[in-house]
Tab-separated table of N, CA and C in Angstrom:
chain	number	residue	atom	x	y	z
A	1	MET	N	6.753	20.463	-5.084
A	1	MET	CA	5.969	19.768	-4.082
A	1	MET	C	6.717	18.509	-3.646
A	2	LYS	N	6.739	18.278	-2.349
A	2	LYS	CA	7.357	17.074	-1.797
A	2	LYS	C	6.613	15.847	-2.303
A	3	GLY	N	7.342	14.771	-2.488
A	3	GLY	CA	6.738	13.540	-2.974
A	3	GLY	C	5.975	12.806	-1.893
A	4	ALA	N	5.198	11.847	-2.335
A	4	ALA	CA	4.389	11.038	-1.437
A	4	ALA	C	5.189	9.851	-0.921
A	5	ASP	N	4.822	9.413	0.258
A	5	ASP	CA	5.369	8.191	0.838
A	5	ASP	C	4.345	7.083	0.649
A	6	ILE	N	4.786	5.958	0.104
A	6	ILE	CA	3.920	4.794	-0.083
A	6	ILE	C	4.561	3.609	0.626
A	7	LEU	N	3.776	2.926	1.444
A	7	LEU	CA	4.221	1.686	2.066
A	7	LEU	C	3.661	0.526	1.260
A	8	VAL	N	4.549	-0.310	0.739
A	8	VAL	CA	4.173	-1.503	-0.024
A	8	VAL	C	4.438	-2.707	0.867
A	9	VAL	N	3.409	-3.528	1.057
A	9	VAL	CA	3.529	-4.722	1.897
A	9	VAL	C	3.299	-5.937	1.015
A	10	ASP	N	4.364	-6.694	0.786
A	10	ASP	CA	4.293	-7.870	-0.090
A	10	ASP	C	5.370	-8.853	0.338
A	11	ASP	N	5.001	-10.116	0.475
A	11	ASP	CA	5.959	-11.124	0.936
A	11	ASP	C	6.888	-11.612	-0.170
A	12	SER	N	6.595	-11.295	-1.410
A	12	SER	CA	7.406	-11.766	-2.528
A	12	SER	C	8.502	-10.758	-2.870
A	13	ALA	N	9.762	-11.194	-2.744
A	13	ALA	CA	10.887	-10.318	-3.086
A	13	ALA	C	10.836	-9.925	-4.564
A	14	ALA	N	10.452	-10.859	-5.420
A	14	ALA	CA	10.362	-10.562	-6.854
A	14	ALA	C	9.290	-9.506	-7.127
A	15	ASP	N	8.148	-9.625	-6.456
A	15	ASP	CA	7.084	-8.631	-6.643
A	15	ASP	C	7.503	-7.265	-6.098
A	16	ARG	N	8.182	-7.243	-4.958
A	16	ARG	CA	8.659	-5.954	-4.416
A	16	ARG	C	9.625	-5.293	-5.397
A	17	ALA	N	10.527	-6.068	-5.985
A	17	ALA	CA	11.476	-5.514	-6.955
A	17	ALA	C	10.745	-5.000	-8.192
A	18	SER	N	9.767	-5.742	-8.673
A	18	SER	CA	8.994	-5.312	-9.845
A	18	SER	C	8.207	-4.039	-9.547
A	19	ILE	N	7.648	-3.959	-8.367
A	19	ILE	CA	6.894	-2.768	-7.969
A	19	ILE	C	7.818	-1.564	-7.890
A	20	ARG	N	9.004	-1.744	-7.330
A	20	ARG	CA	9.975	-0.640	-7.243
A	20	ARG	C	10.326	-0.127	-8.652
A	21	ILE	N	10.629	-1.045	-9.551
A	21	ILE	CA	10.988	-0.660	-10.925
A	21	ILE	C	9.816	0.055	-11.599
A	22	ALA	N	8.612	-0.456	-11.414
A	22	ALA	CA	7.436	0.156	-12.045
A	22	ALA	C	7.240	1.586	-11.554
A	23	PHE	N	7.384	1.823	-10.247
A	23	PHE	CA	7.226	3.179	-9.723
A	23	PHE	C	8.348	4.090	-10.200
A	24	GLU	N	9.570	3.577	-10.266
A	24	GLU	CA	10.688	4.399	-10.762
A	24	GLU	C	10.444	4.835	-12.195
A	25	ARG	N	9.868	3.958	-13.008
A	25	ARG	CA	9.588	4.285	-14.409
A	25	ARG	C	8.548	5.384	-14.568
A	26	THR	N	7.676	5.568	-13.567
A	26	THR	CA	6.603	6.564	-13.706
A	26	THR	C	7.127	7.991	-13.635
A	27	GLY	N	8.230	8.204	-12.925
A	27	GLY	CA	8.751	9.554	-12.748
A	27	GLY	C	8.026	10.355	-11.681
A	28	HIS	N	7.025	9.778	-11.031
A	28	HIS	CA	6.334	10.483	-9.949
A	28	HIS	C	7.276	10.624	-8.751
A	29	PRO	N	7.215	11.753	-8.059
A	29	PRO	CA	8.083	11.945	-6.881
A	29	PRO	C	7.557	11.150	-5.686
A	30	ILE	N	7.926	9.889	-5.635
A	30	ILE	CA	7.417	8.982	-4.608
A	30	ILE	C	8.571	8.332	-3.872
A	31	LYS	N	8.417	8.228	-2.573
A	31	LYS	CA	9.378	7.479	-1.763
A	31	LYS	C	8.684	6.191	-1.332
A	32	LEU	N	9.242	5.079	-1.769
A	32	LEU	CA	8.675	3.780	-1.422
A	32	LEU	C	9.305	3.240	-0.150
A	33	HIS	N	8.477	2.650	0.677
A	33	HIS	CA	8.907	1.926	1.870
A	33	HIS	C	8.354	0.515	1.687
A	34	PHE	N	9.102	-0.469	2.116
A	34	PHE	CA	8.666	-1.854	1.923
A	34	PHE	C	8.619	-2.598	3.248
A	35	ALA	N	7.606	-3.439	3.372
A	35	ALA	CA	7.504	-4.388	4.478
A	35	ALA	C	7.333	-5.765	3.842
A	36	HIS	N	8.010	-6.746	4.396
A	36	HIS	CA	8.013	-8.092	3.829
A	36	HIS	C	6.843	-8.937	4.302
A	37	ASN	N	6.155	-8.452	5.337
A	37	ASN	CA	5.008	-9.196	5.857
A	37	ASN	C	4.109	-8.254	6.672
A	38	GLY	N	2.974	-8.766	7.075
A	38	GLY	CA	2.008	-7.951	7.798
A	38	GLY	C	2.506	-7.455	9.135
A	39	LYS	N	3.197	-8.291	9.885
A	39	LYS	CA	3.716	-7.873	11.188
A	39	LYS	C	4.710	-6.728	11.037
A	40	MET	N	5.607	-6.846	10.066
A	40	MET	CA	6.586	-5.786	9.832
A	40	MET	C	5.878	-4.478	9.472
A	41	ALA	N	4.830	-4.562	8.664
A	41	ALA	CA	4.075	-3.360	8.282
A	41	ALA	C	3.480	-2.682	9.508
A	42	LEU	N	2.836	-3.458	10.355
A	42	LEU	CA	2.225	-2.871	11.560
A	42	LEU	C	3.279	-2.313	12.500
A	43	ASP	N	4.418	-2.989	12.615
A	43	ASP	CA	5.508	-2.470	13.448
A	43	ASP	C	6.002	-1.117	12.932
A	44	LEU	N	6.165	-1.005	11.607
A	44	LEU	CA	6.609	0.257	11.013
A	44	LEU	C	5.592	1.366	11.248
A	45	LEU	N	4.326	1.038	11.053
A	45	LEU	CA	3.274	2.045	11.171
A	45	LEU	C	3.004	2.464	12.615
A	46	ARG	N	3.226	1.564	13.530
A	46	ARG	CA	2.946	1.860	14.940
A	46	ARG	C	4.162	2.357	15.706
A	47	ALA	N	5.313	2.449	15.042
A	47	ALA	CA	6.527	2.934	15.710
A	47	ALA	C	6.290	4.360	16.203
A	48	GLU	N	6.915	4.697	17.283
A	48	GLU	CA	6.755	6.025	17.876
A	48	GLU	C	7.447	7.080	17.036
A	49	GLU	N	6.856	8.255	16.984
A	49	GLU	CA	7.477	9.389	16.292
A	49	GLU	C	8.899	9.589	16.822
A	50	GLY	N	9.798	9.958	15.935
A	50	GLY	CA	11.174	10.221	16.340
A	50	GLY	C	12.082	9.008	16.278
A	51	THR	N	11.519	7.830	15.996
A	51	THR	CA	12.365	6.642	15.871
A	51	THR	C	12.692	6.424	14.398
A	52	ALA	N	13.770	5.735	14.154
A	52	ALA	CA	14.213	5.503	12.772
A	52	ALA	C	13.210	4.655	11.999
A	53	MET	N	12.419	3.843	12.693
A	53	MET	CA	11.500	2.922	12.020
A	53	MET	C	10.188	3.567	11.586
A	54	VAL	N	9.853	4.714	12.093
A	54	VAL	CA	8.520	5.267	11.874
A	54	VAL	C	8.252	5.543	10.391
A	55	VAL	N	7.078	5.108	9.922
A	55	VAL	CA	6.630	5.349	8.556
A	55	VAL	C	5.199	5.865	8.641
A	56	ARG	N	4.951	7.026	8.045
A	56	ARG	CA	3.597	7.582	7.984
A	56	ARG	C	3.267	7.820	6.512
A	57	PRO	N	2.816	6.771	5.829
A	57	PRO	CA	2.612	6.879	4.382
A	57	PRO	C	1.345	7.647	4.012
A	58	HIS	N	1.361	8.178	2.812
A	58	HIS	CA	0.168	8.796	2.239
A	58	HIS	C	-0.747	7.723	1.668
A	59	LEU	N	-0.172	6.544	1.395
A	59	LEU	CA	-0.911	5.424	0.830
A	59	LEU	C	-0.230	4.128	1.244
A	60	CYS	N	-1.041	3.122	1.517
A	60	CYS	CA	-0.520	1.785	1.818
A	60	CYS	C	-1.032	0.842	0.731
A	61	VAL	N	-0.121	0.063	0.148
A	61	VAL	CA	-0.465	-0.924	-0.875
A	61	VAL	C	-0.195	-2.295	-0.267
A	62	LEU	N	-1.258	-3.092	-0.136
A	62	LEU	CA	-1.175	-4.369	0.575
A	62	LEU	C	-1.459	-5.556	-0.340
A	63	ASP	N	-0.613	-6.567	-0.276
A	63	ASP	CA	-0.911	-7.855	-0.889
A	63	ASP	C	-1.935	-8.550	0.014
A	64	VAL	N	-2.799	-9.359	-0.549
A	64	VAL	CA	-3.804	-10.059	0.248
A	64	VAL	C	-3.234	-11.338	0.848
A	65	LYS	N	-2.633	-12.160	0.016
A	65	LYS	CA	-2.168	-13.488	0.436
A	65	LYS	C	-0.724	-13.419	0.914
A	66	MET	N	-0.551	-13.394	2.226
A	66	MET	CA	0.784	-13.410	2.827
A	66	MET	C	0.769	-14.378	4.002
A	67	PRO	N	1.896	-15.035	4.269
A	67	PRO	CA	1.961	-15.909	5.443
A	67	PRO	C	1.895	-15.074	6.720
A	68	GLY	N	1.446	-15.685	7.787
A	68	GLY	CA	1.297	-14.945	9.045
A	68	GLY	C	0.076	-14.052	8.943
A	69	LEU	N	0.267	-12.754	9.135
A	69	LEU	CA	-0.836	-11.805	9.014
A	69	LEU	C	-1.114	-11.539	7.541
A	70	SER	N	-2.288	-11.888	7.091
A	70	SER	CA	-2.655	-11.619	5.700
A	70	SER	C	-2.894	-10.128	5.508
A	71	GLY	N	-2.971	-9.714	4.257
A	71	GLY	CA	-3.272	-8.321	3.976
A	71	GLY	C	-4.617	-7.899	4.546
A	72	LEU	N	-5.576	-8.814	4.556
A	72	LEU	CA	-6.890	-8.488	5.122
A	72	LEU	C	-6.794	-8.264	6.629
A	73	HIS	N	-5.952	-9.056	7.308
A	73	HIS	CA	-5.757	-8.846	8.748
A	73	HIS	C	-5.070	-7.503	9.018
A	74	VAL	N	-4.097	-7.150	8.199
A	74	VAL	CA	-3.415	-5.867	8.350
A	74	VAL	C	-4.406	-4.728	8.107
A	75	LEU	N	-5.209	-4.847	7.060
A	75	LEU	CA	-6.221	-3.832	6.769
A	75	LEU	C	-7.170	-3.659	7.950
A	76	GLN	N	-7.619	-4.755	8.508
A	76	GLN	CA	-8.526	-4.698	9.659
A	76	GLN	C	-7.855	-3.990	10.840
A	77	ALA	N	-6.587	-4.290	11.086
A	77	ALA	CA	-5.854	-3.649	12.185
A	77	ALA	C	-5.685	-2.150	11.934
A	78	LEU	N	-5.398	-1.763	10.699
A	78	LEU	CA	-5.233	-0.346	10.378
A	78	LEU	C	-6.530	0.423	10.603
A	79	LYS	N	-7.625	-0.145	10.156
A	79	LYS	CA	-8.904	0.551	10.260
A	79	LYS	C	-9.447	0.558	11.681
A	80	ALA	N	-8.892	-0.281	12.564
A	80	ALA	CA	-9.301	-0.297	13.968
A	80	ALA	C	-8.419	0.595	14.836
A	81	ASP	N	-7.355	1.150	14.259
A	81	ASP	CA	-6.395	1.965	15.010
A	81	ASP	C	-6.653	3.448	14.728
A	82	ASN	N	-7.015	4.200	15.751
A	82	ASN	CA	-7.360	5.621	15.579
A	82	ASN	C	-6.241	6.441	14.951
A	83	LYS	N	-4.993	6.041	15.138
A	83	LYS	CA	-3.867	6.785	14.575
A	83	LYS	C	-3.598	6.436	13.110
A	84	LEU	N	-4.139	5.310	12.646
A	84	LEU	CA	-3.823	4.820	11.304
A	84	LEU	C	-5.043	4.715	10.393
A	85	VAL	N	-6.220	4.886	10.936
A	85	VAL	CA	-7.466	4.643	10.209
A	85	VAL	C	-7.597	5.468	8.934
A	86	GLU	N	-7.005	6.650	8.889
A	86	GLU	CA	-7.190	7.529	7.731
A	86	GLU	C	-6.228	7.243	6.570
A	87	ILE	N	-5.292	6.321	6.753
A	87	ILE	CA	-4.377	5.981	5.661
A	87	ILE	C	-5.162	5.225	4.587
A	88	PRO	N	-5.202	5.751	3.361
A	88	PRO	CA	-5.871	5.003	2.295
A	88	PRO	C	-5.111	3.705	2.011
A	89	VAL	N	-5.858	2.639	1.807
A	89	VAL	CA	-5.254	1.333	1.558
A	89	VAL	C	-5.783	0.772	0.244
A	90	ILE	N	-4.856	0.439	-0.641
A	90	ILE	CA	-5.187	-0.227	-1.900
A	90	ILE	C	-4.673	-1.657	-1.800
A	91	MET	N	-5.550	-2.606	-2.041
A	91	MET	CA	-5.145	-4.002	-2.074
A	91	MET	C	-4.633	-4.281	-3.485
A	92	LEU	N	-3.422	-4.805	-3.580
A	92	LEU	CA	-2.813	-5.169	-4.868
A	92	LEU	C	-2.447	-6.637	-4.767
A	93	SER	N	-3.228	-7.480	-5.404
A	93	SER	CA	-3.075	-8.903	-5.162
A	93	SER	C	-3.233	-9.733	-6.429
A	94	GLY	N	-2.570	-10.869	-6.431
A	94	GLY	CA	-2.747	-11.832	-7.500
A	94	GLY	C	-4.095	-12.530	-7.414
A	95	SER	N	-4.765	-12.387	-6.294
A	95	SER	CA	-6.058	-13.035	-6.090
A	95	SER	C	-7.184	-12.221	-6.704
A	96	ASP	N	-7.995	-12.897	-7.514
A	96	ASP	CA	-9.216	-12.257	-7.991
A	96	ASP	C	-10.439	-12.981	-7.432
A	97	ASP	N	-10.226	-13.643	-6.295
A	97	ASP	CA	-11.296	-14.351	-5.597
A	97	ASP	C	-12.304	-13.323	-5.080
A	98	GLN	N	-13.559	-13.487	-5.468
A	98	GLN	CA	-14.602	-12.529	-5.083
A	98	GLN	C	-14.719	-12.406	-3.564
A	99	ALA	N	-14.466	-13.491	-2.828
A	99	ALA	CA	-14.536	-13.431	-1.366
A	99	ALA	C	-13.458	-12.482	-0.811
A	100	ASP	N	-12.252	-12.515	-1.391
A	100	ASP	CA	-11.185	-11.595	-0.964
A	100	ASP	C	-11.550	-10.154	-1.282
A	101	ILE	N	-12.081	-9.929	-2.478
A	101	ILE	CA	-12.444	-8.577	-2.905
A	101	ILE	C	-13.548	-8.022	-1.997
A	102	SER	N	-14.577	-8.817	-1.761
A	102	SER	CA	-15.679	-8.380	-0.896
A	102	SER	C	-15.198	-8.107	0.522
A	103	ALA	N	-14.343	-8.981	1.037
A	103	ALA	CA	-13.822	-8.791	2.397
A	103	ALA	C	-13.015	-7.500	2.488
A	104	ALA	N	-12.214	-7.214	1.473
A	104	ALA	CA	-11.410	-5.987	1.481
A	104	ALA	C	-12.298	-4.755	1.550
A	105	TYR	N	-13.342	-4.722	0.755
A	105	TYR	CA	-14.224	-3.553	0.774
A	105	TYR	C	-15.046	-3.474	2.061
A	106	ARG	N	-15.434	-4.612	2.616
A	106	ARG	CA	-16.134	-4.601	3.919
A	106	ARG	C	-15.232	-4.032	5.013
A	107	LEU	N	-13.922	-4.235	4.864
A	107	LEU	CA	-12.955	-3.715	5.840
A	107	LEU	C	-12.483	-2.304	5.481
A	108	PHE	N	-13.139	-1.676	4.517
A	108	PHE	CA	-12.895	-0.284	4.130
A	108	PHE	C	-11.601	-0.053	3.357
A	109	ALA	N	-11.226	-1.012	2.511
A	109	ALA	CA	-10.133	-0.753	1.569
A	109	ALA	C	-10.586	0.357	0.630
A	110	SER	N	-9.649	1.189	0.217
A	110	SER	CA	-9.968	2.265	-0.728
A	110	SER	C	-10.069	1.743	-2.156
A	111	GLY	N	-9.482	0.578	-2.402
A	111	GLY	CA	-9.539	-0.014	-3.729
A	111	GLY	C	-8.928	-1.395	-3.730
A	112	TYR	N	-9.196	-2.144	-4.788
A	112	TYR	CA	-8.664	-3.498	-4.951
A	112	TYR	C	-8.247	-3.646	-6.407
A	113	ILE	N	-6.985	-3.938	-6.627
A	113	ILE	CA	-6.456	-4.079	-7.977
A	113	ILE	C	-5.846	-5.468	-8.121
A	114	LYS	N	-6.263	-6.163	-9.172
A	114	LYS	CA	-5.647	-7.453	-9.488
A	114	LYS	C	-4.240	-7.179	-9.991
A	115	LYS	N	-3.259	-7.817	-9.359
A	115	LYS	CA	-1.856	-7.589	-9.708
A	115	LYS	C	-1.593	-8.043	-11.145
A	116	PRO	N	-1.133	-7.131	-11.999
A	116	PRO	CA	-0.836	-7.513	-13.386
A	116	PRO	C	0.302	-8.535	-13.432
A	117	THR	N	0.287	-9.331	-14.479
A	117	THR	CA	1.317	-10.363	-14.622
A	117	THR	C	2.460	-9.914	-15.521
A	118	ASP	N	2.343	-8.709	-16.110
A	118	ASP	CA	3.412	-8.229	-16.983
A	118	ASP	C	3.905	-6.859	-16.519
A	119	ALA	N	5.106	-6.514	-16.932
A	119	ALA	CA	5.751	-5.273	-16.499
A	119	ALA	C	4.962	-4.038	-16.933
A	120	GLU	N	4.428	-4.062	-18.136
A	120	GLU	CA	3.684	-2.893	-18.633
A	120	GLU	C	2.415	-2.664	-17.814
A	121	GLY	N	1.724	-3.733	-17.492
A	121	GLY	CA	0.522	-3.616	-16.660
A	121	GLY	C	0.847	-3.074	-15.280
A	122	LEU	N	1.951	-3.535	-14.709
A	122	LEU	CA	2.360	-3.050	-13.391
A	122	LEU	C	2.775	-1.579	-13.466
A	123	HIS	N	3.412	-1.184	-14.550
A	123	HIS	CA	3.769	0.222	-14.745
A	123	HIS	C	2.512	1.085	-14.782
A	124	GLU	N	1.463	0.626	-15.469
A	124	GLU	CA	0.203	1.377	-15.529
A	124	GLU	C	-0.411	1.525	-14.145
A	125	VAL	N	-0.384	0.452	-13.350
A	125	VAL	CA	-0.906	0.519	-11.979
A	125	VAL	C	-0.090	1.518	-11.163
A	126	ALA	N	1.230	1.457	-11.265
A	126	ALA	CA	2.099	2.376	-10.526
A	126	ALA	C	1.826	3.817	-10.933
A	127	ASP	N	1.599	4.054	-12.216
A	127	ASP	CA	1.306	5.402	-12.683
A	127	ASP	C	-0.004	5.911	-12.086
A	128	VAL	N	-1.027	5.077	-12.079
A	128	VAL	CA	-2.319	5.474	-11.498
A	128	VAL	C	-2.159	5.756	-10.005
A	129	LEU	N	-1.446	4.897	-9.295
A	129	LEU	CA	-1.244	5.114	-7.859
A	129	LEU	C	-0.399	6.360	-7.610
A	130	GLY	N	0.570	6.624	-8.469
A	130	GLY	CA	1.366	7.849	-8.352
A	130	GLY	C	0.509	9.089	-8.522
A	131	ARG	N	-0.398	9.055	-9.512
A	131	ARG	CA	-1.301	10.195	-9.715
A	131	ARG	C	-2.267	10.335	-8.547
A	132	LEU	N	-2.721	9.211	-8.000
A	132	LEU	CA	-3.584	9.243	-6.822
A	132	LEU	C	-2.867	9.929	-5.660
A	133	CYS	N	-1.609	9.578	-5.452
A	133	CYS	CA	-0.830	10.199	-4.371
A	133	CYS	C	-0.649	11.685	-4.597
A	134	SER	N	-0.463	12.100	-5.834
A	134	SER	CA	-0.364	13.520	-6.130
A	134	SER	C	-1.631	14.243	-5.721
A	135	GLY	N	-2.770	13.621	-5.988
A	135	GLY	CA	-4.054	14.191	-5.574
A	135	GLY	C	-4.204	14.237	-4.074
A	136	ILE	N	-3.760	13.172	-3.399
A	136	ILE	CA	-3.825	13.148	-1.930
A	136	ILE	C	-2.965	14.275	-1.355
A	137	LEU	N	-1.765	14.440	-1.893
A	137	LEU	CA	-0.878	15.504	-1.414
A	137	LEU	C	-1.473	16.885	-1.669
A	138	ALA	N	-2.017	17.096	-2.846
A	138	ALA	CA	-2.605	18.399	-3.176
A	138	ALA	C	-3.767	18.705	-2.239
A	139	PHE	N	-4.583	17.721	-1.959
A	139	PHE	CA	-5.733	17.908	-1.076
A	139	PHE	C	-5.279	18.186	0.356
A	140	SER	N	-4.245	17.477	0.806
A	140	SER	CA	-3.794	17.635	2.201
A	140	SER	C	-3.087	18.962	2.442
A	141	HIS	N	-2.654	19.656	1.381
A	141	HIS	CA	-1.987	20.940	1.539
A	141	HIS	C	-2.928	22.124	1.426
A	142	LYS	N	-4.223	21.883	1.280
A	142	LYS	CA	-5.192	22.989	1.150
A	142	LYS	C	-5.692	23.429	2.492
């Protein structure tokens, strides 16, 4: 079975590197795509078919607190776009502020995970998201 495509949107280079390592450790057949900010994510997702920039992920993982367009703004834009509305979005953030969590679910996030502070915790999150993508792929091929 072909692997899943996941778009990770996080402004922290260190967090992007940690996320990449965590997913590689899981062994799940996943292709990661990265955006450094909300605008870049929307540009990638809205690119026209046939262009080198186009990304159509099976899952989008969004940080909440980013400069410029926050993860919540990106989530709102995705859910308002008929071409992108069906992409499941998991918020992965260092914020455990109840207002952020509530806002994410009001905007139809598929889930909200507090970003672990250690490598093992991040590996566990990556493993769960990898298994989720396997389920999404299996369902989409029926």
